[in-house]
PDB file of C-alpha atoms in Angstrom:
ATOM      1  CA  MET A   1      98.680  75.732 134.496  1.00 37.00           C
ATOM      2  CA  LEU A   2      98.118  72.286 136.314  1.00 36.00           C
ATOM      3  CA  LYS A   3     101.457  72.528 137.829  1.00 41.00           C
ATOM      4  CA  LYS A   4     100.666  76.136 139.422  1.00 39.00           C
ATOM      5  CA  ILE A   5      97.183  74.612 140.746  1.00 35.00           C
ATOM      6  CA  SER A   6      99.105  71.719 142.394  1.00 39.00           C
ATOM      7  CA  MET A   7     101.601  74.092 143.918  1.00 38.00           C
ATOM      8  CA  LEU A   8      99.016  76.348 145.165  1.00 35.00           C
ATOM      9  CA  ALA A   9      96.957  73.216 146.730  1.00 37.00           C
ATOM     10  CA  LEU A  10     100.196  72.151 148.439  1.00 36.00           C
ATOM     11  CA  CYS A  11     100.928  75.603 149.798  1.00 38.00           C
ATOM     12  CA  GLY A  12      97.403  75.858 151.186  1.00 37.00           C
ATOM     13  CA  ALA A  13      97.508  72.445 152.707  1.00 36.00           C
ATOM     14  CA  SER A  14     100.877  73.073 154.460  1.00 37.00           C
ATOM     15  CA  ALA A  15      99.504  76.483 155.651  1.00 36.00           C
ATOM     16  CA  PHE A  16      97.188  74.579 158.042  1.00 36.00           C
ATOM     17  CA  ALA A  17      99.607  71.698 158.696  1.00 42.00           C
ATOM     18  CA  LEU A  18      99.704  72.395 162.717  1.00 80.00           C
ATOM     19  CA  ASN A  19      96.174  73.432 163.732  1.00 95.00           C
ATOM     20  CA  THR A  20      94.876  70.626 165.838  1.00 96.00           C
ATOM     21  CA  ALA A  21      91.477  69.115 166.848  1.00 97.00           C
ATOM     22  CA  GLU A  22      91.086  66.497 169.724  1.00 98.00           C
ATOM     23  CA  ILE A  23      88.320  64.423 171.130  1.00 98.00           C
ATOM     24  CA  ASN A  24      88.774  62.361 174.299  1.00 98.00           C
ATOM     25  CA  VAL A  25      86.375  60.141 175.865  1.00 98.00           C
ATOM     26  CA  ASN A  26      86.008  57.493 178.619  1.00 96.00           C
ATOM     27  CA  ASP A  27      82.718  55.792 179.852  1.00 94.00           C
ATOM     28  CA  SER A  28      81.078  59.079 180.785  1.00 94.00           C
ATOM     29  CA  ASP A  29      83.146  62.025 180.012  1.00 96.00           C
ATOM     30  CA  LEU A  30      83.484  63.967 176.843  1.00 98.00           C
ATOM     31  CA  GLU A  31      86.332  66.402 176.139  1.00 98.00           C
ATOM     32  CA  LEU A  32      86.711  68.628 172.972  1.00 98.00           C
ATOM     33  CA  SER A  33      89.666  70.781 172.258  1.00 98.00           C
ATOM     34  CA  GLY A  34      91.198  72.695 169.230  1.00 97.00           C
ATOM     35  CA  LYS A  35      94.329  74.745 168.749  1.00 97.00           C
ATOM     36  CA  LEU A  36      95.189  77.293 166.108  1.00 97.00           C
ATOM     37  CA  ASP A  37      98.759  77.784 165.207  1.00 95.00           C
ATOM     38  CA  MET A  38      99.363  81.437 164.975  1.00 95.00           C
ATOM     39  CA  GLY A  39     102.266  80.960 163.012  1.00 90.00           C
ATOM     40  CA  GLN A  40     100.017  79.949 160.099  1.00 88.00           C
ATOM     41  CA  VAL A  41      97.897  83.012 160.550  1.00 87.00           C
ATOM     42  CA  ILE A  42     100.555  85.761 161.303  1.00 90.00           C
ATOM     43  CA  ASP A  43     103.614  85.992 158.881  1.00 88.00           C
ATOM     44  CA  SER A  44     105.861  87.368 161.830  1.00 89.00           C
ATOM     45  CA  VAL A  45     105.161  84.384 164.000  1.00 90.00           C
ATOM     46  CA  GLU A  46     107.314  81.018 163.459  1.00 90.00           C
ATOM     47  CA  PRO A  47     105.205  77.908 162.641  1.00 88.00           C
ATOM     48  CA  ASN A  48     104.686  75.526 165.438  1.00 87.00           C
ATOM     49  CA  THR A  49     105.651  78.143 168.413  1.00 93.00           C
ATOM     50  CA  VAL A  50     102.421  79.979 169.284  1.00 96.00           C
ATOM     51  CA  PHE A  51      99.070  78.463 169.831  1.00 97.00           C
ATOM     52  CA  LEU A  52      95.725  79.872 170.734  1.00 97.00           C
ATOM     53  CA  GLY A  53      93.038  77.173 171.710  1.00 97.00           C
ATOM     54  CA  LEU A  54      89.768  76.314 173.344  1.00 98.00           C
ATOM     55  CA  ARG A  55      88.769  73.419 175.501  1.00 98.00           C
ATOM     56  CA  PHE A  56      85.393  71.999 176.516  1.00 98.00           C
ATOM     57  CA  LEU A  57      84.984  69.116 179.251  1.00 98.00           C
ATOM     58  CA  ASP A  58      81.659  67.729 180.104  1.00 97.00           C
ATOM     59  CA  ALA A  59      82.747  65.329 183.075  1.00 95.00           C
ATOM     60  CA  ASN A  60      80.497  63.031 185.029  1.00 93.00           C
ATOM     61  CA  LYS A  61      80.321  63.443 188.689  1.00 91.00           C
ATOM     62  CA  LYS A  62      81.309  59.891 189.433  1.00 92.00           C
ATOM     63  CA  HIS A  63      84.889  61.008 188.364  1.00 93.00           C
ATOM     64  CA  SER A  64      84.887  63.939 190.800  1.00 93.00           C
ATOM     65  CA  GLU A  65      85.603  63.892 194.554  1.00 89.00           C
ATOM     66  CA  ASN A  66      81.978  63.838 195.478  1.00 89.00           C
ATOM     67  CA  GLU A  67      79.467  61.732 193.392  1.00 87.00           C
ATOM     68  CA  ASN A  68      76.550  63.627 194.733  1.00 87.00           C
ATOM     69  CA  ALA A  69      77.837  66.880 193.713  1.00 88.00           C
ATOM     70  CA  ASP A  70      76.006  69.020 190.796  1.00 90.00           C
ATOM     71  CA  ILE A  71      79.000  69.825 188.648  1.00 92.00           C
ATOM     72  CA  LYS A  72      78.859  71.901 185.424  1.00 95.00           C
ATOM     73  CA  SER A  73      80.834  71.702 182.338  1.00 97.00           C
ATOM     74  CA  TYR A  74      84.342  73.115 182.271  1.00 98.00           C
ATOM     75  CA  SER A  75      85.471  75.399 179.529  1.00 98.00           C
ATOM     76  CA  GLU A  76      88.773  77.306 178.847  1.00 98.00           C
ATOM     77  CA  LEU A  77      90.562  79.600 176.494  1.00 98.00           C
ATOM     78  CA  ASN A  78      94.307  78.772 176.347  1.00 98.00           C
ATOM     79  CA  PHE A  79      97.570  80.354 174.889  1.00 98.00           C
ATOM     80  CA  LEU A  80     100.938  78.413 174.694  1.00 97.00           C
ATOM     81  CA  MET A  81     104.264  79.399 173.425  1.00 97.00           C
ATOM     82  CA  GLN A  82     106.600  76.351 172.736  1.00 96.00           C
ATOM     83  CA  LYS A  83     109.845  75.512 171.132  1.00 94.00           C
ATOM     84  CA  GLU A  84     111.813  72.163 170.215  1.00 93.00           C
ATOM     85  CA  ILE A  85     115.073  71.949 172.042  1.00 93.00           C
ATOM     86  CA  ALA A  86     117.911  71.432 169.723  1.00 89.00           C
ATOM     87  CA  ARG A  87     116.097  69.099 167.342  1.00 87.00           C
ATOM     88  CA  SER A  88     116.032  66.572 170.214  1.00 91.00           C
ATOM     89  CA  GLY A  89     112.336  65.732 169.848  1.00 91.00           C
ATOM     90  CA  LEU A  90     111.575  67.496 173.028  1.00 96.00           C
ATOM     91  CA  SER A  91     109.495  70.437 172.908  1.00 96.00           C
ATOM     92  CA  ILE A  92     108.924  72.503 175.933  1.00 97.00           C
ATOM     93  CA  GLY A  93     106.115  75.179 176.439  1.00 97.00           C
ATOM     94  CA  LEU A  94     104.828  77.902 178.590  1.00 98.00           C
ATOM     95  CA  GLY A  95     101.121  78.558 178.752  1.00 98.00           C
ATOM     96  CA  VAL A  96      98.275  80.584 180.386  1.00 98.00           C
ATOM     97  CA  LYS A  97      94.609  79.705 180.618  1.00 98.00           C
ATOM     98  CA  LEU A  98      91.475  81.434 181.470  1.00 98.00           C
ATOM     99  CA  ASN A  99      88.975  78.805 182.770  1.00 98.00           C
ATOM    100  CA  SER A 100      85.487  78.428 184.281  1.00 98.00           C
ATOM    101  CA  THR A 101      83.117  76.005 185.730  1.00 97.00           C
ATOM    102  CA  LYS A 102      80.235  75.936 188.278  1.00 95.00           C
ATOM    103  CA  LEU A 103      79.471  73.632 191.501  1.00 94.00           C
ATOM    104  CA  GLU A 104      76.189  74.147 192.486  1.00 88.00           C
ATOM    105  CA  ASN A 105      75.697  77.847 193.472  1.00 90.00           C
ATOM    106  CA  LYS A 106      79.400  78.601 193.351  1.00 95.00           C
ATOM    107  CA  ASP A 107      81.118  80.022 190.230  1.00 97.00           C
ATOM    108  CA  PHE A 108      84.840  79.211 189.653  1.00 98.00           C
ATOM    109  CA  VAL A 109      87.223  81.349 187.415  1.00 98.00           C
ATOM    110  CA  SER A 110      90.936  81.299 187.442  1.00 98.00           C
ATOM    111  CA  ALA A 111      93.946  82.170 185.118  1.00 98.00           C
ATOM    112  CA  PRO A 112      96.398  79.434 185.586  1.00 98.00           C
ATOM    113  CA  LEU A 113     100.067  79.462 184.544  1.00 98.00           C
ATOM    114  CA  GLY A 114     101.706  76.255 183.393  1.00 98.00           C
ATOM    115  CA  LEU A 115     104.511  74.231 181.614  1.00 98.00           C
ATOM    116  CA  GLU A 116     103.823  71.695 178.889  1.00 98.00           C
ATOM    117  CA  ALA A 117     106.142  69.182 177.310  1.00 98.00           C
ATOM    118  CA  SER A 118     106.161  66.673 174.378  1.00 96.00           C
ATOM    119  CA  TYR A 119     108.827  64.179 173.617  1.00 96.00           C
ATOM    120  CA  ARG A 120     109.117  62.043 170.228  1.00 94.00           C
ATOM    121  CA  ILE A 121     110.255  58.602 171.306  1.00 93.00           C
ATOM    122  CA  PRO A 122     113.625  58.112 169.113  1.00 90.00           C
ATOM    123  CA  ALA A 123     112.897  54.352 168.396  1.00 82.00           C
ATOM    124  CA  SER A 124     109.491  54.920 166.642  1.00 70.00           C
ATOM    125  CA  GLU A 125     110.456  55.108 162.955  1.00 75.00           C
ATOM    126  CA  TYR A 126     107.563  53.018 161.600  1.00 85.00           C
ATOM    127  CA  ILE A 127     104.732  54.237 163.876  1.00 91.00           C
ATOM    128  CA  PRO A 128     105.913  57.589 165.507  1.00 93.00           C
ATOM    129  CA  MET A 129     105.301  57.631 169.450  1.00 95.00           C
ATOM    130  CA  TYR A 130     105.099  60.565 171.800  1.00 96.00           C
ATOM    131  CA  LEU A 131     105.066  61.138 175.402  1.00 97.00           C
ATOM    132  CA  GLY A 132     103.413  64.216 176.827  1.00 97.00           C
ATOM    133  CA  GLY A 133     102.513  66.181 180.023  1.00 98.00           C
ATOM    134  CA  SER A 134     101.343  69.353 181.415  1.00 98.00           C
ATOM    135  CA  ILE A 135     101.003  71.214 184.668  1.00 98.00           C
ATOM    136  CA  TYR A 136      99.080  74.308 185.455  1.00 98.00           C
ATOM    137  CA  HIS A 137      98.469  76.138 188.618  1.00 98.00           C
ATOM    138  CA  ALA A 138      96.596  79.379 189.753  1.00 98.00           C
ATOM    139  CA  PRO A 139      97.195  80.465 193.215  1.00 98.00           C
ATOM    140  CA  SER A 140      94.658  82.623 195.022  1.00 97.00           C
ATOM    141  CA  VAL A 141      95.981  85.965 193.436  1.00 98.00           C
ATOM    142  CA  LEU A 142      95.082  84.421 189.854  1.00 98.00           C
ATOM    143  CA  SER A 143      91.585  82.935 191.094  1.00 97.00           C
ATOM    144  CA  PHE A 144      88.366  84.859 190.898  1.00 97.00           C
ATOM    145  CA  GLN A 145      84.653  84.790 191.901  1.00 96.00           C
ATOM    146  CA  ASP A 146      84.204  81.991 194.413  1.00 97.00           C
ATOM    147  CA  ALA A 147      87.536  80.143 193.456  1.00 97.00           C
ATOM    148  CA  GLU A 148      90.478  79.912 195.951  1.00 97.00           C
ATOM    149  CA  ASN A 149      93.140  77.973 193.581  1.00 98.00           C
ATOM    150  CA  PHE A 150      93.358  75.729 190.625  1.00 98.00           C
ATOM    151  CA  MET A 151      95.694  72.861 189.911  1.00 98.00           C
ATOM    152  CA  GLU A 152      95.725  70.630 186.596  1.00 98.00           C
ATOM    153  CA  TYR A 153      98.130  67.927 185.510  1.00 97.00           C
ATOM    154  CA  ARG A 154      98.038  65.774 182.611  1.00 98.00           C
ATOM    155  CA  VAL A 155     100.011  62.853 180.974  1.00 98.00           C
ATOM    156  CA  ASN A 156      99.466  61.109 177.621  1.00 98.00           C
ATOM    157  CA  PHE A 157     101.023  58.579 175.247  1.00 98.00           C
ATOM    158  CA  ASP A 158     100.364  59.059 171.590  1.00 97.00           C
ATOM    159  CA  LEU A 159     100.600  56.722 168.519  1.00 96.00           C
ATOM    160  CA  GLU A 160     100.502  58.388 165.075  1.00 95.00           C
ATOM    161  CA  VAL A 161      98.742  55.585 163.238  1.00 94.00           C
ATOM    162  CA  ILE A 162      98.110  57.706 160.096  1.00 94.00           C
ATOM    163  CA  LYS A 163      99.835  60.862 158.923  1.00 92.00           C
ATOM    164  CA  ASN A 164      98.458  63.724 161.075  1.00 93.00           C
ATOM    165  CA  GLY A 165      96.115  61.463 163.103  1.00 96.00           C
ATOM    166  CA  ARG A 166      97.146  60.107 166.467  1.00 97.00           C
ATOM    167  CA  VAL A 167      95.413  57.879 168.957  1.00 98.00           C
ATOM    168  CA  THR A 168      96.113  59.107 172.491  1.00 98.00           C
ATOM    169  CA  ILE A 169      95.704  57.558 176.011  1.00 98.00           C
ATOM    170  CA  GLY A 170      95.958  59.804 178.903  1.00 98.00           C
ATOM    171  CA  TYR A 171      95.177  60.586 182.405  1.00 98.00           C
ATOM    172  CA  ARG A 172      93.929  63.994 183.840  1.00 98.00           C
ATOM    173  CA  SER A 173      93.272  65.627 187.154  1.00 98.00           C
ATOM    174  CA  LEU A 174      91.639  69.089 187.739  1.00 98.00           C
ATOM    175  CA  ASP A 175      91.394  70.473 191.296  1.00 97.00           C
ATOM    176  CA  THR A 176      89.003  73.299 191.549  1.00 97.00           C
ATOM    177  CA  ASN A 177      89.377  74.627 195.062  1.00 97.00           C
ATOM    178  CA  TYR A 178      86.737  77.084 196.174  1.00 96.00           C
ATOM    179  CA  ASP A 179      87.042  79.611 199.038  1.00 94.00           C
ATOM    180  CA  THR A 180      85.225  77.347 201.513  1.00 92.00           C
ATOM    181  CA  PHE A 181      86.130  74.019 200.525  1.00 94.00           C
ATOM    182  CA  ASN A 182      88.480  71.979 198.322  1.00 94.00           C
ATOM    183  CA  PHE A 183      87.062  69.973 195.212  1.00 96.00           C
ATOM    184  CA  ASN A 184      88.589  67.637 192.674  1.00 96.00           C
ATOM    185  CA  TYR A 185      86.696  68.219 189.576  1.00 96.00           C
ATOM    186  CA  THR A 186      87.623  65.118 187.775  1.00 96.00           C
ATOM    187  CA  LYS A 187      90.390  62.311 188.022  1.00 96.00           C
ATOM    188  CA  ALA A 188      90.087  60.131 184.843  1.00 96.00           C
ATOM    189  CA  VAL A 189      91.724  57.997 182.084  1.00 97.00           C
ATOM    190  CA  TYR A 190      90.761  58.748 178.660  1.00 98.00           C
ATOM    191  CA  VAL A 191      91.271  57.763 175.058  1.00 98.00           C
ATOM    192  CA  GLY A 192      90.973  59.814 172.029  1.00 98.00           C
ATOM    193  CA  PHE A 193      91.946  60.932 168.389  1.00 98.00           C
ATOM    194  CA  LYS A 194      93.964  63.999 167.695  1.00 97.00           C
ATOM    195  CA  PHE A 195      94.119  65.534 164.188  1.00 97.00           C
ATOM    196  CA  ALA A 196      96.432  67.991 162.704  1.00 94.00           C
ATOM    197  CA  PHE A 197      95.554  69.942 159.405  1.00 89.00           C
TER     198      PHE A 197
END
């Protein structure tokens, strides 16, 4: 009986092995995100290939283009499909987002398309290390309300200091360009934690 309970507990733990939660901070910004591995929920989807996620960013205006601007929080719903290439440690993904924010009386909504990559550094046997990056763009045809276009890019370096727990250092830039002016929502370095469960 104890053996069966142990096996069920192990199966339950592995069923959630690839869902992630992340918190990133710097001196004045807070970013929270989570991703659900759809392969752990839907039997017909291979694990670690399809993700549905949410992101919330409360950025300080001092990291934006104009320190006097009245910027609001940024939020997004995201979808990503990825695959590791021939067991090389390199994963490539294609994604789409639906994001929104507000600047004074202007509403920004866009649906950018993008590319993401993650690479496990081979010489990292004792402390696994990863390099990652992403780029997303929404041209005017995928920008709504007062939005003209959107551009985001990120780079990050992660250290897996405990199993399923990483320390991350990264840089992000989000351009939310409106129909009457261009505006960089934030450019900032951050540090944080990533958890997989």
